[in-house]
Coordinates of N, CA and C in Angstrom, one line a residue:
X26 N 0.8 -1.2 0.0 CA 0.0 0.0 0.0 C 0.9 1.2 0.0
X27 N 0.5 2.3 -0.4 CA 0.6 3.8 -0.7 C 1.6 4.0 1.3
X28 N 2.3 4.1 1.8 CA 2.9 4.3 2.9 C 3.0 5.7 3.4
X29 N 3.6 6.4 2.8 CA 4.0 7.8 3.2 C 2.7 8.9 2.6
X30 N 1.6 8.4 2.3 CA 0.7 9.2 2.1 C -0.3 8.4 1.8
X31 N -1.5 9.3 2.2 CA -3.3 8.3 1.7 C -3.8 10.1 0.1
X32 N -3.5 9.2 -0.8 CA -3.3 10.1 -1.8 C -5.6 9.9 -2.0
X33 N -6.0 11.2 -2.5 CA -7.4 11.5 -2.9 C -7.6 10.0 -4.1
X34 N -8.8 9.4 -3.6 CA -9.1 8.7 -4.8 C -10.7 9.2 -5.7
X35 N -10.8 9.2 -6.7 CA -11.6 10.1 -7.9 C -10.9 10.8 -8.6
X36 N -11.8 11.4 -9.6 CA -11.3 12.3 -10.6 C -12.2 12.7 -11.8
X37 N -12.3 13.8 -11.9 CA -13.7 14.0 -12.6 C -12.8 14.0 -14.2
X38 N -14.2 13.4 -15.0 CA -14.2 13.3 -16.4 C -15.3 14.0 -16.9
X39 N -15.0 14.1 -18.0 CA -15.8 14.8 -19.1 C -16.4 13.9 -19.9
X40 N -18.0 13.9 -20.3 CA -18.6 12.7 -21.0 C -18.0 13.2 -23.1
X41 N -18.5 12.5 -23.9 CA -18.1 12.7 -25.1 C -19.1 14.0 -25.5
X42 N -20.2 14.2 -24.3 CA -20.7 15.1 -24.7 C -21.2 16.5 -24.4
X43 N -20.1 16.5 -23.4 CA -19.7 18.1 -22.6 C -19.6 18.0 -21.1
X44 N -20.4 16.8 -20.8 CA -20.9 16.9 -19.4 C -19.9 16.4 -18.2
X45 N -19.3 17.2 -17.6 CA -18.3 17.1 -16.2 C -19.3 16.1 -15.0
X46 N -18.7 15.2 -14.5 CA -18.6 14.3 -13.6 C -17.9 13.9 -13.0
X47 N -18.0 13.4 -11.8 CA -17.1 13.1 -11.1 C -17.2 11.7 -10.7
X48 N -16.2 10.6 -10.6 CA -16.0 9.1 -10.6 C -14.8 9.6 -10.0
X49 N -15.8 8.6 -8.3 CA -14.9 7.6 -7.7 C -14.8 6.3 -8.2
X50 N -13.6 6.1 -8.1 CA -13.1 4.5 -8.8 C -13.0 3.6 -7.3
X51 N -13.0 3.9 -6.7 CA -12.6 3.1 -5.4 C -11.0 2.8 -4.8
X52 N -10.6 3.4 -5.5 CA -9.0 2.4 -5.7 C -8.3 3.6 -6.3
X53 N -6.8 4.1 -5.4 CA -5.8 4.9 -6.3 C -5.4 4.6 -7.9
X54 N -5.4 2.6 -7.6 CA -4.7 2.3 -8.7 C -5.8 2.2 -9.7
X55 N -7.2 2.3 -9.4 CA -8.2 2.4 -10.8 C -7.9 3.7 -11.3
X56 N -7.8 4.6 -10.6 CA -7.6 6.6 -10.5 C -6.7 6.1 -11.9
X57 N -5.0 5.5 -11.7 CA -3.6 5.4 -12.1 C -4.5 4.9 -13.3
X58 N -5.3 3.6 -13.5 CA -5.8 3.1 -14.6 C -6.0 4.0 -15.4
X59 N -7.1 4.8 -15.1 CA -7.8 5.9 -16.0 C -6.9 6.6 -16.6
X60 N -5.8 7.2 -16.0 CA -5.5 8.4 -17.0 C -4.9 8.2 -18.6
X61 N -5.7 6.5 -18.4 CA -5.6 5.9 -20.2 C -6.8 5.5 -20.5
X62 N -7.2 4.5 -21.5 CA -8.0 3.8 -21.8 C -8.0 2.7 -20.7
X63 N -9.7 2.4 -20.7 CA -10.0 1.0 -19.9 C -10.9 0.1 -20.6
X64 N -10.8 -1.0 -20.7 CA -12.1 -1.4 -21.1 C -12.3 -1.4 -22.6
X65 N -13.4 -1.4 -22.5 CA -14.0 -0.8 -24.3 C -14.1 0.6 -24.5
X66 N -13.8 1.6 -23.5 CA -13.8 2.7 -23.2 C -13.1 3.5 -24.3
X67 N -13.8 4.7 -25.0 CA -12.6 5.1 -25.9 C -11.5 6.0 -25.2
X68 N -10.2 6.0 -25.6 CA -9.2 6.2 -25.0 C -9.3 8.0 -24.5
X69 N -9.1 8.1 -23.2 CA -9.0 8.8 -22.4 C -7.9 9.2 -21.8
X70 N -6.8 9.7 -22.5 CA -5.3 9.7 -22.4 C -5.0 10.8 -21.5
X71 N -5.1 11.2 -20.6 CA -4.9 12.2 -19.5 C -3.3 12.8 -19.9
X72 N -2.5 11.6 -20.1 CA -1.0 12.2 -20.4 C -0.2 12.2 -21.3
X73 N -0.6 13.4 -22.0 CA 0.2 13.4 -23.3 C 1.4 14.3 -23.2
X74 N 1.9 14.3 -22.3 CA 3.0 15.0 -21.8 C 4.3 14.4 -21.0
X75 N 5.2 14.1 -20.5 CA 5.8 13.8 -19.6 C 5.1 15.1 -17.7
X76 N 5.0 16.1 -18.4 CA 4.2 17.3 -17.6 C 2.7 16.5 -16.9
X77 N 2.1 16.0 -17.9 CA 0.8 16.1 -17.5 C 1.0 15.0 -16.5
X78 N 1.7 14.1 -16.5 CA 2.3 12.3 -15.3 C 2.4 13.6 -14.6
X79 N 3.7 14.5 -14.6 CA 3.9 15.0 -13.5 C 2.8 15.9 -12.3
X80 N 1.9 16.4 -13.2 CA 1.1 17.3 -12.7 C 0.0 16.1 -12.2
X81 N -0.5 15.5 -12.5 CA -1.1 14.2 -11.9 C -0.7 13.4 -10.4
X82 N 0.7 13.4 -10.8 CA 1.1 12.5 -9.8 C 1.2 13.8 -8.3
X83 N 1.5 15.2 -8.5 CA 1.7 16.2 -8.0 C 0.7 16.2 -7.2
X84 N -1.0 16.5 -7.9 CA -2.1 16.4 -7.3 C -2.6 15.0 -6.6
X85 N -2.4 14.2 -6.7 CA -2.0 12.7 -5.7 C -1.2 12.8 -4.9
X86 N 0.5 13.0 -4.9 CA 0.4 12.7 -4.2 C 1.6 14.2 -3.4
X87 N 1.5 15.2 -3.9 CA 2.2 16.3 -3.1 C 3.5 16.1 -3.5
X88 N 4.0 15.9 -4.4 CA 5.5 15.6 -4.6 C 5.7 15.9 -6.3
X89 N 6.6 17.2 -6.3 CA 6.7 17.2 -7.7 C 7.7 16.7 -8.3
X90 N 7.6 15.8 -9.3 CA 8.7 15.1 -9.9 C 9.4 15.7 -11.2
X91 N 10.7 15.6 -11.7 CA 10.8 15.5 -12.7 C 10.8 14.2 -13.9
X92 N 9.9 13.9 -14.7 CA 9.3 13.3 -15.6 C 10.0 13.3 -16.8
X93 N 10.8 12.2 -17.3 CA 11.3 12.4 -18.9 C 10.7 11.2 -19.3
X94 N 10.8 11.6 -20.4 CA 9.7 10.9 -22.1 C 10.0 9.6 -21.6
X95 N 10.9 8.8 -21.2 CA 11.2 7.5 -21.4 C 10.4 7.0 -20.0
X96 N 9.9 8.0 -18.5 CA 9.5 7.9 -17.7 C 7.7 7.8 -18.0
X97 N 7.7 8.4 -18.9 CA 6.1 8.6 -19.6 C 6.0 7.1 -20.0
X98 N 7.0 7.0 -20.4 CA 6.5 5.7 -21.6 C 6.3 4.4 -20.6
X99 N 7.5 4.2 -19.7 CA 7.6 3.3 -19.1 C 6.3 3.1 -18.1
X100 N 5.9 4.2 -17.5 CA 4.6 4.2 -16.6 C 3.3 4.2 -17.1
X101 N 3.4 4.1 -18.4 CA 2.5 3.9 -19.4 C 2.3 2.4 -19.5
X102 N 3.3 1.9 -19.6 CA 3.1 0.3 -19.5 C 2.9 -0.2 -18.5
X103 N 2.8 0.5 -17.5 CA 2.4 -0.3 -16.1 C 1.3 0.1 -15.8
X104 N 0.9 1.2 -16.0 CA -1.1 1.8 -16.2 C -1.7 1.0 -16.8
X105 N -1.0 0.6 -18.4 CA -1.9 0.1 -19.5 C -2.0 -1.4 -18.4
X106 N -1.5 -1.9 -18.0 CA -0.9 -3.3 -17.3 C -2.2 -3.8 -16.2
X107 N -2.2 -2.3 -15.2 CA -3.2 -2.8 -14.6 C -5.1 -2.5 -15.3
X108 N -5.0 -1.8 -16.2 CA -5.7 -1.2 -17.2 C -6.6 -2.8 -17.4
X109 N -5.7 -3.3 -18.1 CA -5.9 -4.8 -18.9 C -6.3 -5.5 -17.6
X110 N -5.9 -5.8 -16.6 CA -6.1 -7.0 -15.4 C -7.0 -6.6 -14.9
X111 N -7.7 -5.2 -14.4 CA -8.9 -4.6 -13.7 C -9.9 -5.1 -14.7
X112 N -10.0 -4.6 -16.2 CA -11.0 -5.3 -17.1 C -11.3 -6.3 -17.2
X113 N -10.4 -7.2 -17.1 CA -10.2 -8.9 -17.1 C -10.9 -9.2 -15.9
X114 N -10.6 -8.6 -14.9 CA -11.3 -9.5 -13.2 C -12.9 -8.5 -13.7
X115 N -13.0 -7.4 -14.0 CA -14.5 -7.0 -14.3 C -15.2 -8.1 -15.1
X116 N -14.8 -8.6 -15.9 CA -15.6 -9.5 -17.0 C -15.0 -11.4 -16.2
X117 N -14.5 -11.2 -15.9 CA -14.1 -12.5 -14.8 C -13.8 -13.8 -15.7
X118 N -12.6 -13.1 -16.4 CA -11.6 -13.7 -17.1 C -10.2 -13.9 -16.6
X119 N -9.3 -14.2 -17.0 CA -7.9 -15.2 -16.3 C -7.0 -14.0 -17.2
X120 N -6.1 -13.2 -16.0 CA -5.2 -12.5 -15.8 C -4.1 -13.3 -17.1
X121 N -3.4 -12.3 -18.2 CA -2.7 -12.7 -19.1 C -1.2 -12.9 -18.1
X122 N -0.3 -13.8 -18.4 CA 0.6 -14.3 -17.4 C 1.7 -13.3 -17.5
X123 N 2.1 -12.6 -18.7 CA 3.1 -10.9 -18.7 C 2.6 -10.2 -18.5
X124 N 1.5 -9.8 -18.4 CA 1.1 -8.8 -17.9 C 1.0 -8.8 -16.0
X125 N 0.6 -10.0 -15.4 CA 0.4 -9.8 -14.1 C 2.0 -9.9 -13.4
X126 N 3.0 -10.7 -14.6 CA 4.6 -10.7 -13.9 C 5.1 -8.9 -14.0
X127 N 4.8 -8.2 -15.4 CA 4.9 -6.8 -15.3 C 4.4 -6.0 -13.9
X128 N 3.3 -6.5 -13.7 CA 2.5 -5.6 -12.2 C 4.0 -6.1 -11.1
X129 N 3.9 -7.5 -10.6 CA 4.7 -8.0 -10.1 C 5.7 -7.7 -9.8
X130 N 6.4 -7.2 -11.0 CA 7.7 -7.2 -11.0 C 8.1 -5.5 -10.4
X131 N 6.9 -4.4 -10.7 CA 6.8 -3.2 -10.2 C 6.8 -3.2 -8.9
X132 N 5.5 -4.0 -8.6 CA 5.4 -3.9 -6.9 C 6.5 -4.5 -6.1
X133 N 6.8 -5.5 -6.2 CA 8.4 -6.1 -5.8 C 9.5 -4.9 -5.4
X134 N 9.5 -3.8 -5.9 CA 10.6 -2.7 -5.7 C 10.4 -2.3 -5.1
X135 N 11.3 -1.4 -4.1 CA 11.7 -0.8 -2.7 C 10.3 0.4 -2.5
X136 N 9.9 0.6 -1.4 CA 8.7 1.5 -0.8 C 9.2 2.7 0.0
X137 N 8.6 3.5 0.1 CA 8.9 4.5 1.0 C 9.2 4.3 2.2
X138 N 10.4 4.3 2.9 CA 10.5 3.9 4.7 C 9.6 4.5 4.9
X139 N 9.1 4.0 6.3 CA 8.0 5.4 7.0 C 9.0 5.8 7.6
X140 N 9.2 7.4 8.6 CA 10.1 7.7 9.2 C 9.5 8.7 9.9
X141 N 9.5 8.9 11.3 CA 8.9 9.3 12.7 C 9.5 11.1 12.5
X142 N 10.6 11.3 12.4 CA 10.8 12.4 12.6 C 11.0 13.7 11.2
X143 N 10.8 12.9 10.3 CA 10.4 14.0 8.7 C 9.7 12.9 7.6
X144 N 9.4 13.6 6.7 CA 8.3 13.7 5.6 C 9.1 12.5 5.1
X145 N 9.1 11.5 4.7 CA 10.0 11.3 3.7 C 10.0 11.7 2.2
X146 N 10.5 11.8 1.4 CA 10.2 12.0 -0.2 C 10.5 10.9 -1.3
X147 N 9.7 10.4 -1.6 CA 9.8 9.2 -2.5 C 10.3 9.9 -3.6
X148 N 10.5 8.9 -4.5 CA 11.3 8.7 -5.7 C 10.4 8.4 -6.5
X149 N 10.1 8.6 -7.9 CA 9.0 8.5 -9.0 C 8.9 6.7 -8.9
X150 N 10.4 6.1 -8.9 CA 10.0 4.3 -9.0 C 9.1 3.7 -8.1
X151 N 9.2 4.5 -6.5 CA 8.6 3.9 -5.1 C 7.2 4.3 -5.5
X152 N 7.2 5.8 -5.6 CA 5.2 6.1 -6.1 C 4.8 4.9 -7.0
X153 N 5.9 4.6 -7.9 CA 5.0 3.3 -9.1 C 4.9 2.4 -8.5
X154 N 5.5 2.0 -7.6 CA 5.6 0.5 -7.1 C 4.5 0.2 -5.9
X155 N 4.1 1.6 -5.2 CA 3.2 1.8 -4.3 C 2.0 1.3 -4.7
X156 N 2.0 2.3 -6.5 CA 0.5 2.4 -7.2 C 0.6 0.4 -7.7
X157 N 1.8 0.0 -8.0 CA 1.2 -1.6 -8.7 C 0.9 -2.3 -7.4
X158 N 1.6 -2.1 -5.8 CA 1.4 -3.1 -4.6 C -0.5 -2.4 -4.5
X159 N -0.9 -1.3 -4.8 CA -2.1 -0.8 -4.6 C -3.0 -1.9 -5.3
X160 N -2.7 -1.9 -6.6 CA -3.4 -3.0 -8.0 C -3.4 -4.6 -7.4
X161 N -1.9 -4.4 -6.9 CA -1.9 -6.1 -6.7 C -3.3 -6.5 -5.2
X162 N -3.4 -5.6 -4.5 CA -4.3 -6.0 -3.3 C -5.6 -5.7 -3.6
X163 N -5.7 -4.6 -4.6 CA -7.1 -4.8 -5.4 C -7.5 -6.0 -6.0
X164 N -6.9 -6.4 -6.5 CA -6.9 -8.0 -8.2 C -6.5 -9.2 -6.9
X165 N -6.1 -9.2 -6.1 CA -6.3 -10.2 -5.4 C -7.1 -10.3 -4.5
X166 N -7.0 -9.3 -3.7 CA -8.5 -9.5 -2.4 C -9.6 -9.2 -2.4
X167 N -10.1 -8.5 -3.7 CA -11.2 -7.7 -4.1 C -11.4 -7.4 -5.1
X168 N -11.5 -9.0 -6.2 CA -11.5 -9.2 -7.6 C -12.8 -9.0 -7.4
X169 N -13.6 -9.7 -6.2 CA -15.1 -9.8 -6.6 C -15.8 -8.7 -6.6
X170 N -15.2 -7.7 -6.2 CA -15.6 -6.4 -6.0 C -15.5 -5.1 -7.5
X171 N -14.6 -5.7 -8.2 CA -14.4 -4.9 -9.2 C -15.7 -4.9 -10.2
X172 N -16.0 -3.8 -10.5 CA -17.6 -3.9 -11.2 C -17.6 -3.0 -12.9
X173 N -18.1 -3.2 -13.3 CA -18.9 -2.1 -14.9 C -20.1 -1.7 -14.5
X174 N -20.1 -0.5 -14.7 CA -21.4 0.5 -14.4 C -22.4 -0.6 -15.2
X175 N -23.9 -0.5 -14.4 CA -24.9 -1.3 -14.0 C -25.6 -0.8 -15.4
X176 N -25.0 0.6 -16.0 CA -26.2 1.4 -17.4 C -25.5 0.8 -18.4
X177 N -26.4 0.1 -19.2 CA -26.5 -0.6 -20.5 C -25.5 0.7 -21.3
X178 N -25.6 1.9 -21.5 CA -24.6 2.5 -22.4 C -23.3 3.2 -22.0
X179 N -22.8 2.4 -20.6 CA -21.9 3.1 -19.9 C -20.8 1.4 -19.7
X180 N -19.3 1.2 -20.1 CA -18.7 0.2 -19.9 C -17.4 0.7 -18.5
X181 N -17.9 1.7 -17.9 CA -17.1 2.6 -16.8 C -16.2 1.3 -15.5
X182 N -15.2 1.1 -15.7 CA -15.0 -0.1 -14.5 C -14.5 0.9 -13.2
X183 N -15.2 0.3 -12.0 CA -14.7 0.4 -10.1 C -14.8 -0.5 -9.3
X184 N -14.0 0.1 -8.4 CA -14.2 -1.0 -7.1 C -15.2 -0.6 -6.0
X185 N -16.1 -1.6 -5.9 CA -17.1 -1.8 -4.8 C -16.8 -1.7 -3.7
X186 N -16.8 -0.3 -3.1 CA -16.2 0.3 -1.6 C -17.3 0.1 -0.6
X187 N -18.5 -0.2 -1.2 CA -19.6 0.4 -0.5 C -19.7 -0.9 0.5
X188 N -20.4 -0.6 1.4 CA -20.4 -1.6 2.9 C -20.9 -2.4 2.2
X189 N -21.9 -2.1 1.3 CA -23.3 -3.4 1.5 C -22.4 -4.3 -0.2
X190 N -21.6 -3.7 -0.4 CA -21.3 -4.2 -1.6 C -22.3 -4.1 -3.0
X191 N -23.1 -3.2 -3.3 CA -24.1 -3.1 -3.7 C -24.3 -2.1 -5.0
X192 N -23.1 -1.6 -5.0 CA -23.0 -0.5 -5.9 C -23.0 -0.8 -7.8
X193 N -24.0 0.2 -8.1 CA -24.8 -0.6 -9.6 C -23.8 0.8 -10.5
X194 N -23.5 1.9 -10.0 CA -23.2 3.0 -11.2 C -22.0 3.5 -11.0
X195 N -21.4 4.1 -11.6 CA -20.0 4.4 -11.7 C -19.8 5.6 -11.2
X196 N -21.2 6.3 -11.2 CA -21.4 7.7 -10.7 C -22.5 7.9 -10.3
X197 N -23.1 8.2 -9.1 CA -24.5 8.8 -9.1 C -24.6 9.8 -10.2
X198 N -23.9 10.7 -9.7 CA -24.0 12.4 -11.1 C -24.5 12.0 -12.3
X199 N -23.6 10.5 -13.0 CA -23.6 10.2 -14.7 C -24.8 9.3 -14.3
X200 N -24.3 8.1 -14.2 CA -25.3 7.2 -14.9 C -26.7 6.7 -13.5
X201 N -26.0 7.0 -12.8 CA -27.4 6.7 -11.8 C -28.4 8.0 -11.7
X202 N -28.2 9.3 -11.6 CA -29.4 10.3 -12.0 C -29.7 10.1 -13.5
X203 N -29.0 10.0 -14.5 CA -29.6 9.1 -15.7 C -30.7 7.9 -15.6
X204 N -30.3 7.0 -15.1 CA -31.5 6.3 -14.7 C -32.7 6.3 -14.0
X205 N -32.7 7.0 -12.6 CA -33.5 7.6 -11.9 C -34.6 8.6 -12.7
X206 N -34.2 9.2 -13.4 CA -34.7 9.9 -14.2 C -35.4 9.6 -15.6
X207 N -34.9 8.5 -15.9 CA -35.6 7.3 -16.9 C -36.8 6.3 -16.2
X208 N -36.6 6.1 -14.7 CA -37.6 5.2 -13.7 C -38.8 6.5 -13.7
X209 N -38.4 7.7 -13.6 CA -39.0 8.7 -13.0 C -40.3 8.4 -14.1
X210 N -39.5 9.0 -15.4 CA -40.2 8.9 -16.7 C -41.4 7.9 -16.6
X211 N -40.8 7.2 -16.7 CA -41.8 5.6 -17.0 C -42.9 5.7 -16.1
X212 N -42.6 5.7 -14.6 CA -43.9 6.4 -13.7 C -45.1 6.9 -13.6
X213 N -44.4 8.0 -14.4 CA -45.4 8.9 -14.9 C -46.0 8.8 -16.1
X214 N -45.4 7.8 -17.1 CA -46.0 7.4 -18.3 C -47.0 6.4 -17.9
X215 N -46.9 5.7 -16.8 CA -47.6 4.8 -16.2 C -49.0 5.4 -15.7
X216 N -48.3 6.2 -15.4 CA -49.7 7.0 -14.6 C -50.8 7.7 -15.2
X217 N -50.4 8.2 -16.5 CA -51.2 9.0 -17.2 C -52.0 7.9 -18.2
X218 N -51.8 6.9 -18.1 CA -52.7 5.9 -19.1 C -53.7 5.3 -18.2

């Protein structure tokens, strides 16, 4: 887990059709998923910059990094990595075997000491390694939990935080006042016949 900080989990997106929302994912490392493609989801590339990783990781986790192209690319493959295995346990399919040794082989590397008397400051590798030990305890202890929004035109994947385990939408804001509003409808079409 994340050690030297409990970094915000969400992040508001934009629909294809203007409309700002906000999705909680459940999970830092769904957050880390998203700022790519997930799913059948069309690609949602949050970082087309070495800048934009940095300013992301900044607002997570308070630490500004410096980010080069080859850092983009490489933490690109470990996003896309757990990207692919979150979708896989959503549709409750069998984890591809390079891809879950890639996660593996991230989380395996050294973590932030904790340390009593200052902050410590991680290192761009330890934040990655945080975010894949994050993924690995999602996909293992709380595969059953990982979900696709419950709305027929929404393929949105999270983790099921909620006590009762119960949770049908990816967002109240998106798709659950979308539907409420579609029950509402029908109600009242009911009622006037």
């Amino acid at each position: 887990m994340l050690s030297w900080t409990v970094p915000s989990v969400g992040q508001w997106f934009v629909s294809a059709e203007g409309t700002r929302w906000w999705f909680d994912s459940g999970s830092i490392a769904l957050d880390f998923a998203y700022t790519g493609s997930m799913g059948t989801n069309p690609l949602w590339e949050r970082w087309h910059a070495p800048e934009d990783m940095a300013q992301w990781l900044e607002e997570r986790f308070g630490v500004r990094f410096r980010v080069t192209a080859s850092d983009l690319a490489a933490t690109k493959r470990l996003r896309d990595a757990v990207a692919i295995l979150v979708t896989r346990a959503a549709a409750g399919e069998a984890f591809p075997p390079a891809t879950v040794e890639l996660l593996d082989d991230h989380a395996a590397r050294p973590d932030v000491a904790p340390q009593l008397g200052r902050d410590p400051r991680p290192t761009l590798d330890q934040v990655l390694a945080g975010l894949a030990r994050e993924a690995v305890v999602v996909l293992r202890d709380h595969a059953d939990r990982i979900r696709e929004c419950a709305a027929g035109d929404c393929q949105v994947i999270y983790l099921d935080t909620s006590r009762s385990g119960n949770r049908s939408w990816c967002s109240m804001m998106r798709c659950g006042n979308r539907n409420k509003v579609r029950q509402q409808r029908a109600r009242q079409k009911r009622s006037t016949k």
